[in-house]
Short mmCIF file of C-alpha atoms and ligand atoms in Angstrom, two decimals:
data_model
loop_
_atom_site.label_atom_id
_atom_site.label_comp_id
_atom_site.label_asym_id
_atom_site.label_seq_id
_atom_site.Cartn_x
_atom_site.Cartn_y
_atom_site.Cartn_z
CA MET A 1 10.04 -57.52 25.05
CA GLU A 2 12.56 -58.15 22.33
CA ASN A 3 15.10 -55.39 21.85
CA SER A 4 14.35 -55.22 18.10
CA LYS A 5 10.70 -54.39 18.98
CA VAL A 6 11.87 -51.61 21.28
CA GLU A 7 14.06 -50.23 18.44
CA ASP A 8 11.04 -50.41 16.10
CA LEU A 9 8.95 -48.38 18.52
CA LEU A 10 11.73 -45.82 18.98
CA SER A 11 12.03 -45.38 15.24
CA LYS A 12 8.23 -45.08 14.99
CA ILE A 13 8.38 -42.24 17.54
CA ASN A 14 11.06 -40.52 15.44
CA THR A 15 8.96 -40.90 12.31
CA LEU A 16 5.92 -39.42 14.11
CA LEU A 17 8.08 -36.54 15.31
CA ASP A 18 9.32 -35.81 11.75
CA GLU A 19 5.83 -36.13 10.30
CA ALA A 20 4.34 -33.79 12.95
CA GLY A 21 7.19 -31.30 12.40
CA THR A 22 6.53 -31.15 8.65
CA LYS A 23 2.78 -30.66 9.12
CA ILE A 24 3.28 -28.00 11.83
CA ASN A 25 5.68 -26.08 9.59
CA ALA A 26 3.16 -26.12 6.76
CA ALA A 27 0.23 -24.97 8.96
CA ASP A 28 -0.86 -21.39 8.22
CA ASN A 29 -3.58 -20.83 10.77
CA LEU A 30 -4.43 -21.52 14.38
CA GLN A 31 -7.28 -23.98 13.63
CA ILE A 32 -4.94 -26.31 11.73
CA LEU A 33 -2.46 -26.18 14.60
CA GLU A 34 -5.17 -27.10 17.10
CA ALA A 35 -6.14 -30.08 14.93
CA LEU A 36 -2.47 -31.20 14.81
CA ARG A 37 -2.22 -30.92 18.58
CA VAL A 38 -5.20 -33.30 18.92
CA GLU A 39 -3.75 -35.65 16.28
CA TYR A 40 -0.25 -35.93 17.82
CA LEU A 41 -0.78 -35.20 21.52
CA GLY A 42 -4.43 -36.05 22.15
CA ARG A 43 -5.77 -39.10 24.05
CA LYS A 44 -6.25 -41.02 20.79
CA SER A 45 -2.86 -40.14 19.30
CA GLN A 46 -0.34 -42.70 18.00
CA LEU A 47 2.10 -41.72 20.74
CA ILE A 48 -0.39 -42.70 23.42
CA ASP A 49 -0.98 -46.00 21.55
CA ILE A 50 2.77 -46.72 21.65
CA LEU A 51 2.90 -46.09 25.39
CA LYS A 52 -0.12 -48.35 25.96
CA GLY A 53 1.64 -51.13 23.99
CA ILE A 54 4.68 -51.34 26.31
CA LYS A 55 2.88 -52.64 29.37
CA ASP A 56 4.77 -55.98 29.25
CA ALA A 57 8.21 -54.44 28.56
CA GLU A 58 11.03 -54.66 31.07
CA PRO A 59 11.48 -51.67 33.41
CA SER A 60 14.64 -50.42 31.63
CA GLN A 61 12.88 -50.72 28.23
CA LYS A 62 9.79 -48.96 29.66
CA ALA A 63 11.96 -46.13 30.96
CA LYS A 64 13.74 -45.73 27.62
CA LEU A 65 10.52 -45.69 25.60
CA GLY A 66 8.73 -43.51 28.17
CA GLN A 67 11.52 -40.90 28.15
CA ARG A 68 11.67 -40.87 24.37
CA SER A 69 7.94 -40.46 23.93
CA ASN A 70 7.79 -37.71 26.63
CA LEU A 71 10.61 -35.89 24.86
CA ALA A 72 8.78 -36.26 21.54
CA LYS A 73 5.60 -34.87 23.16
CA SER A 74 7.34 -31.77 24.50
CA GLN A 75 9.17 -31.26 21.18
CA ILE A 76 5.86 -31.35 19.28
CA GLU A 77 4.25 -29.01 21.85
CA ASN A 78 7.19 -26.55 21.54
CA LYS A 79 6.96 -26.62 17.77
CA ILE A 80 3.22 -25.87 17.94
CA GLN A 81 3.80 -22.96 20.38
CA GLU A 82 6.55 -21.55 18.20
CA LYS A 83 4.31 -21.72 15.14
CA ILE A 84 1.38 -20.07 17.01
CA LYS A 85 3.73 -17.20 17.89
CA GLN A 86 4.81 -16.83 14.26
CA ILE A 87 1.23 -16.81 12.97
CA LYS A 88 0.13 -14.20 15.54
CA GLU A 89 3.08 -11.95 14.74
CA LYS A 90 2.27 -12.19 11.05
CA GLU A 91 -1.37 -11.25 11.69
CA LEU A 92 -0.30 -8.26 13.82
CA LYS A 93 2.10 -7.05 11.15
CA ALA A 94 -0.67 -7.19 8.56
CA ILE A 95 -2.92 -5.07 10.82
CA GLU A 96 -0.09 -2.61 11.52
CA LEU A 97 0.57 -2.24 7.82
CA GLN A 98 -3.09 -1.47 7.17
CA GLU A 99 -3.27 1.08 10.00
CA GLU A 100 0.12 2.62 9.56
CA ILE A 101 0.14 6.41 10.22
CA ASP A 102 2.91 8.40 8.69
CA ILE A 103 3.24 11.48 10.88
CA SER A 104 5.57 13.12 8.42
CA ILE A 105 2.86 13.48 5.77
CA PRO A 106 1.46 17.06 5.85
CA PRO A 107 -2.28 17.21 6.64
CA SER A 108 -4.50 17.65 3.65
CA GLY A 109 -8.18 18.39 3.36
CA ILE A 110 -8.48 19.49 7.01
CA LYS A 111 -10.07 22.90 7.10
CA LYS A 112 -8.66 25.23 9.72
CA GLY A 113 -11.15 27.03 11.93
CA HIS A 114 -11.06 30.75 12.51
CA LYS A 115 -11.35 33.07 15.47
CA HIS A 116 -14.82 33.84 16.78
CA LEU A 117 -16.20 37.30 16.09
CA ILE A 118 -16.08 38.12 19.81
CA THR A 119 -12.37 37.19 19.96
CA THR A 120 -11.43 39.27 16.91
CA THR A 121 -13.42 42.22 18.27
CA ILE A 122 -11.70 41.94 21.67
CA GLU A 123 -8.38 42.11 19.85
CA GLU A 124 -9.54 45.10 17.82
CA VAL A 125 -10.86 46.97 20.88
CA GLU A 126 -7.65 46.28 22.81
CA ASP A 127 -5.63 47.57 19.90
CA ILE A 128 -7.56 50.86 19.66
CA PHE A 129 -7.34 51.54 23.39
CA MET A 130 -3.68 50.57 23.63
CA ARG A 131 -2.89 53.09 20.89
CA MET A 132 -4.72 55.65 23.05
CA GLY A 133 -2.41 54.87 25.97
CA PHE A 134 -4.60 52.42 27.94
CA GLU A 135 -3.29 49.21 29.45
CA VAL A 136 -5.39 46.04 29.28
CA HIS A 137 -6.62 43.98 32.26
CA TYR A 138 -8.81 40.90 32.52
CA PRO A 139 -11.25 40.23 35.37
CA TYR A 140 -11.58 37.21 37.66
CA ALA A 141 -14.68 35.32 36.51
CA ILE A 142 -15.46 34.52 40.16
CA ASP A 143 -14.81 37.33 42.60
CA ASP A 144 -15.85 38.43 46.08
CA ASP A 145 -18.55 40.75 47.37
CA TYR A 146 -15.96 43.42 48.20
CA HIS A 147 -14.72 43.81 44.63
CA ASN A 148 -18.03 43.32 42.80
CA PHE A 149 -20.04 45.57 45.17
CA GLU A 150 -18.60 47.03 48.39
CA SER A 151 -15.52 48.72 46.93
CA LEU A 152 -17.86 50.32 44.39
CA ASN A 153 -19.83 52.11 47.10
CA ILE A 154 -22.53 49.43 47.19
CA PRO A 155 -22.53 48.12 50.79
CA PRO A 156 -24.54 45.02 51.82
CA GLY A 157 -28.25 45.77 51.82
CA HIS A 158 -27.91 48.71 49.41
CA PRO A 159 -30.98 48.72 47.11
CA ALA A 160 -28.74 49.35 44.06
CA ARG A 161 -27.61 45.70 44.35
CA ASP A 162 -30.96 44.75 42.81
CA SER A 163 -29.85 46.36 39.54
CA TRP A 164 -27.60 43.35 38.99
CA ASP A 165 -29.28 39.91 39.01
CA THR A 166 -26.44 38.09 40.63
CA PHE A 167 -25.28 34.46 40.51
CA TRP A 168 -23.83 33.55 43.94
CA THR A 169 -21.75 30.48 44.67
CA GLU A 170 -22.50 28.37 47.75
CA GLN A 171 -19.36 29.88 49.30
CA GLY A 172 -20.74 33.42 48.93
CA LYS A 173 -18.59 34.33 45.91
CA ILE A 174 -19.97 36.04 42.82
CA ALA A 175 -19.86 35.21 39.11
CA ILE A 176 -18.99 38.84 38.30
CA THR A 177 -21.95 40.92 37.19
CA HIS A 178 -19.76 43.61 35.63
CA THR A 179 -16.11 44.33 34.88
CA SER A 180 -16.28 47.18 37.42
CA SER A 181 -15.17 44.37 39.77
CA MET A 182 -11.60 45.27 38.77
CA GLN A 183 -11.79 49.02 39.48
CA ASN A 184 -10.58 48.84 43.08
CA ARG A 185 -7.69 46.52 42.23
CA ILE A 186 -6.49 48.65 39.32
CA LEU A 187 -6.80 51.94 41.23
CA SER A 188 -5.13 50.67 44.40
CA GLN A 189 -2.25 48.97 42.62
CA GLN A 190 -0.77 52.00 40.90
CA LYS A 191 -0.39 55.73 41.46
CA PRO A 192 -2.21 58.06 39.04
CA PRO A 193 -2.13 58.67 36.18
CA VAL A 194 -4.08 55.45 35.60
CA ARG A 195 -5.43 54.55 32.17
CA ALA A 196 -6.77 51.03 31.92
CA ILE A 197 -9.45 48.94 30.29
CA VAL A 198 -10.85 45.63 31.53
CA ILE A 199 -12.32 43.13 29.07
CA GLY A 200 -14.06 39.98 30.18
CA ARG A 201 -17.15 37.90 30.54
CA CYS A 202 -19.93 38.91 32.95
CA PHE A 203 -22.84 36.87 34.19
CA ARG A 204 -26.38 37.83 35.07
CA ASN A 205 -29.23 35.76 36.37
CA GLU A 206 -31.73 37.31 34.01
CA ALA A 207 -34.19 36.14 31.37
CA THR A 208 -32.58 36.16 27.95
CA ASP A 209 -33.97 37.89 24.87
CA ALA A 210 -32.64 39.38 21.63
CA ARG A 211 -30.63 42.00 23.60
CA HIS A 212 -29.93 40.18 26.89
CA GLU A 213 -27.72 37.19 27.56
CA HIS A 214 -26.87 35.52 30.88
CA THR A 215 -23.21 35.56 29.77
CA PHE A 216 -21.86 38.52 27.84
CA THR A 217 -18.70 40.57 27.46
CA GLN A 218 -18.09 43.97 28.99
CA VAL A 219 -15.41 46.53 28.31
CA GLU A 220 -14.67 48.68 31.35
CA GLY A 221 -12.52 51.77 31.32
CA VAL A 222 -10.93 53.83 34.10
CA TYR A 223 -8.95 57.02 33.73
CA VAL A 224 -7.65 58.88 36.79
CA ASP A 225 -5.29 61.85 36.92
CA LYS A 226 -5.18 65.44 38.12
CA GLY A 227 -7.83 67.71 36.61
CA ILE A 228 -9.84 65.09 34.70
CA THR A 229 -13.38 66.22 33.81
CA LEU A 230 -16.51 64.92 32.09
CA PRO A 231 -15.57 66.32 28.65
CA ASP A 232 -12.35 64.24 28.82
CA MET A 233 -14.53 61.16 29.12
CA LEU A 234 -16.78 62.14 26.24
CA GLY A 235 -13.76 62.92 24.09
CA THR A 236 -12.11 59.59 24.90
CA LEU A 237 -15.22 57.56 24.13
CA LYS A 238 -16.04 59.55 20.98
CA GLU A 239 -12.52 58.84 19.76
CA PHE A 240 -12.88 55.13 20.45
CA PHE A 241 -16.31 54.72 18.81
CA SER A 242 -15.31 56.75 15.76
CA LYS A 243 -12.29 54.46 15.32
CA TYR A 244 -14.30 51.28 15.86
CA TYR A 245 -17.18 52.23 13.54
CA LYS A 246 -14.81 54.06 11.16
CA LYS A 247 -17.12 57.10 11.17
CA ASP A 248 -17.09 60.47 12.88
CA LEU A 249 -19.86 60.07 15.48
CA ALA A 250 -21.51 62.46 17.92
CA VAL A 251 -21.90 61.50 21.61
CA LYS A 252 -24.39 62.62 24.26
CA PHE A 253 -24.47 62.19 28.06
CA THR A 254 -27.80 61.65 29.85
CA PRO A 255 -27.83 61.53 33.69
CA ASP A 256 -28.46 58.14 35.27
CA PHE A 257 -27.60 56.51 38.59
CA PHE A 258 -24.73 54.15 39.40
CA PRO A 259 -23.49 54.28 43.03
CA PHE A 260 -19.84 54.32 41.94
CA VAL A 261 -19.97 57.42 39.73
CA GLU A 262 -21.10 60.98 40.40
CA PRO A 263 -22.38 62.36 38.15
CA GLY A 264 -23.32 59.12 36.47
CA GLY A 265 -25.12 58.58 33.24
CA MET A 266 -25.71 56.83 29.98
CA MET A 267 -23.71 57.73 26.95
CA SER A 268 -25.44 57.70 23.61
CA LEU A 269 -23.96 57.67 20.15
CA SER A 270 -25.49 59.24 17.06
CA CYS A 271 -27.12 56.29 15.28
CA ILE A 272 -24.54 54.64 13.05
CA LEU A 273 -27.21 53.28 10.72
CA CYS A 274 -29.09 56.49 9.91
CA ASN A 275 -26.38 59.02 10.86
CA GLY A 276 -28.71 60.54 13.44
CA GLU A 277 -31.63 61.08 11.10
CA GLY A 278 -33.95 58.54 12.78
CA CYS A 279 -34.61 54.89 11.90
CA LYS A 280 -36.16 51.69 13.27
CA VAL A 281 -33.02 50.68 15.22
CA CYS A 282 -32.71 54.02 17.06
CA LYS A 283 -36.51 54.23 17.40
CA GLN A 284 -36.50 57.43 15.31
CA THR A 285 -34.51 59.28 18.01
CA GLY A 286 -31.25 59.47 16.07
CA TRP A 287 -29.42 58.25 19.20
CA LEU A 288 -28.31 54.85 20.50
CA GLU A 289 -27.85 54.43 24.26
CA LEU A 290 -24.67 52.44 24.50
CA LEU A 291 -23.10 52.46 27.92
CA GLY A 292 -23.05 53.39 31.58
CA CYS A 293 -20.39 55.89 32.63
CA GLY A 294 -19.54 58.84 34.84
CA MET A 295 -17.00 60.53 37.08
CA ILE A 296 -15.60 58.09 39.63
CA HIS A 297 -17.23 58.65 43.04
CA PRO A 298 -14.85 60.18 45.67
CA LYS A 299 -15.62 57.26 48.00
CA VAL A 300 -14.44 54.73 45.37
CA LEU A 301 -11.18 56.67 44.96
CA GLU A 302 -10.71 56.84 48.73
CA MET A 303 -11.28 53.09 49.13
CA ALA A 304 -8.50 52.54 46.59
CA GLY A 305 -6.16 54.87 48.53
CA ILE A 306 -6.41 57.80 46.07
CA ASP A 307 -7.01 61.31 47.44
CA PRO A 308 -10.17 62.66 45.70
CA LYS A 309 -9.11 66.25 46.51
CA THR A 310 -6.03 65.85 44.30
CA TYR A 311 -7.24 63.42 41.68
CA SER A 312 -10.37 62.83 39.67
CA GLY A 313 -11.29 60.37 36.98
CA PHE A 314 -13.96 58.73 34.91
CA ALA A 315 -15.11 55.18 34.29
CA TRP A 316 -17.40 53.44 31.81
CA GLY A 317 -18.71 49.98 31.02
CA PHE A 318 -20.25 48.82 27.77
CA GLY A 319 -21.43 45.52 26.35
CA LEU A 320 -19.18 44.25 23.57
CA GLU A 321 -21.84 42.13 21.87
CA ARG A 322 -24.19 45.10 21.47
CA LEU A 323 -21.38 47.03 19.81
CA ILE A 324 -20.77 44.20 17.38
CA MET A 325 -24.48 43.75 16.70
CA LEU A 326 -24.75 47.34 15.53
CA LYS A 327 -21.71 47.11 13.31
CA ASN A 328 -22.67 43.81 11.68
CA ASN A 329 -26.44 44.10 11.62
CA ILE A 330 -26.95 41.14 13.99
CA ASN A 331 -30.43 41.13 15.44
CA ASP A 332 -30.15 38.57 18.27
CA ILE A 333 -27.40 38.50 20.91
CA ARG A 334 -28.07 34.80 21.57
CA LEU A 335 -26.54 33.91 18.20
CA PHE A 336 -23.00 34.58 19.51
CA ASN A 337 -22.93 31.56 21.81
CA SER A 338 -25.45 29.40 19.98
CA GLY A 339 -22.82 27.28 18.24
CA ASP A 340 -24.67 27.96 14.98
CA LEU A 341 -21.91 27.43 12.39
CA ASP A 342 -23.84 29.17 9.62
CA PHE A 343 -23.78 32.28 11.79
CA ILE A 344 -20.18 31.93 12.98
CA LYS A 345 -18.75 31.27 9.50
CA GLN A 346 -20.02 34.62 8.20
CA PHE A 347 -17.43 36.55 10.19
C1 FA5 B 401 -22.83 48.25 34.51
O1 FA5 B 401 -22.63 47.06 34.50
C2 FA5 B 401 -21.84 49.22 35.09
N1 FA5 B 401 -20.81 48.48 35.75
C3 FA5 B 401 -21.29 50.08 33.97
C4 FA5 B 401 -20.51 51.25 34.47
C5 FA5 B 401 -19.14 51.17 34.61
C6 FA5 B 401 -21.20 52.43 34.82
C7 FA5 B 401 -18.43 52.24 35.10
C8 FA5 B 401 -20.47 53.48 35.29
C9 FA5 B 401 -19.10 53.40 35.40
P1 FA5 B 401 -25.07 48.10 33.16
O2 FA5 B 401 -25.71 47.08 34.02
O3 FA5 B 401 -25.95 49.14 32.58
O4 FA5 B 401 -23.90 48.80 33.95
O5 FA5 B 401 -24.30 47.34 31.99
C10 FA5 B 401 -23.44 48.04 31.13
C11 FA5 B 401 -23.60 47.55 29.70
O6 FA5 B 401 -23.44 46.14 29.65
C12 FA5 B 401 -24.99 47.78 29.12
O7 FA5 B 401 -25.11 49.06 28.58
C13 FA5 B 401 -25.04 46.72 28.02
O8 FA5 B 401 -24.33 47.17 26.89
C14 FA5 B 401 -24.28 45.59 28.65
N2 FA5 B 401 -25.19 44.61 29.25
C15 FA5 B 401 -25.76 44.66 30.47
N3 FA5 B 401 -26.53 43.56 30.69
C16 FA5 B 401 -26.45 42.81 29.58
C17 FA5 B 401 -27.02 41.55 29.18
N4 FA5 B 401 -27.79 40.82 29.99
N5 FA5 B 401 -26.71 41.07 27.96
C18 FA5 B 401 -25.90 41.78 27.14
N6 FA5 B 401 -25.33 42.95 27.44
C19 FA5 B 401 -25.62 43.48 28.66
#
């Protein structure tokens, strides 16, 4: 092949390279680039045509033209890759700009929630008792038979166990049925005088209705010292309820049975709605039965390492939700955990 023809072909390759470069630079999307790849590097491209046309060239001329066209091919390919990268980066930047989050801008229009009525009441109850010299404890949600029953003078097989419909775990643990589960721990961990309350959730495997939930909150109290008597208990509870309901209320003790207190009973409060005159809520009796209480049984004191000949004390346990229901005229305990926002937002 004449050398001038070889030079012609070389210059044609250079022209193709320039032309492809200009078109690649101008391309602004990936489809155009793909079309350019087919045009300049595909099987029907001009570069391939040039290579086909040098079949009868001398080996040195073939090598020269072959090298030049291979170099041109890889230069075009590199240019295409570079351009693809640029286009993708540009697209990403546009998305980032659209989605940009400025964390320094203060939130607006987001309404803050508020504490649930049960939480605010727990805080209020804690505050009243702390001012009266009580310390606050919280129970273990899952506890053992010893603390929920045995240490409270309720050995295995005792019929009184039936008073509490109990959820048992497969490992024989208990979802606590009452906050009395903490009595033994509190009494055995410190020397009298002991003044403590326990607030926490309790669980009972019972059918629910307007006054019964499977999960509810109890407030337990224990007070042990020398010379403590039943009137001390009534005085303490009267003081608490009068503070909570912001009214001077009368209290009454009616005997009842709990294995861990002797004497044991129910404490009633003069009806806060009718001031003891008789209404629908108190069933015309003028009294509301509110809680279980009594003088701590000598056996319970002994099991906690306290000598019942030297010390005596009282304990009580009431349901927090029932207290709140009375104060706020709520007629169904199930509303508390229903997730009903119309209900929750009122308080
Ligand atoms: C007890 O649980 C005793 N541990 C209370 C006690 C403590 C007595 C210390 C003596 C000394 P009782 O099962 O009656 O007792 O429950 C006490 C209070 O918890 C009830 O008066 C009620 O206010 C509340 N309560 C009980 N069961 C439920 C329930 N299913 N739903 C809502 N509140 C309940």
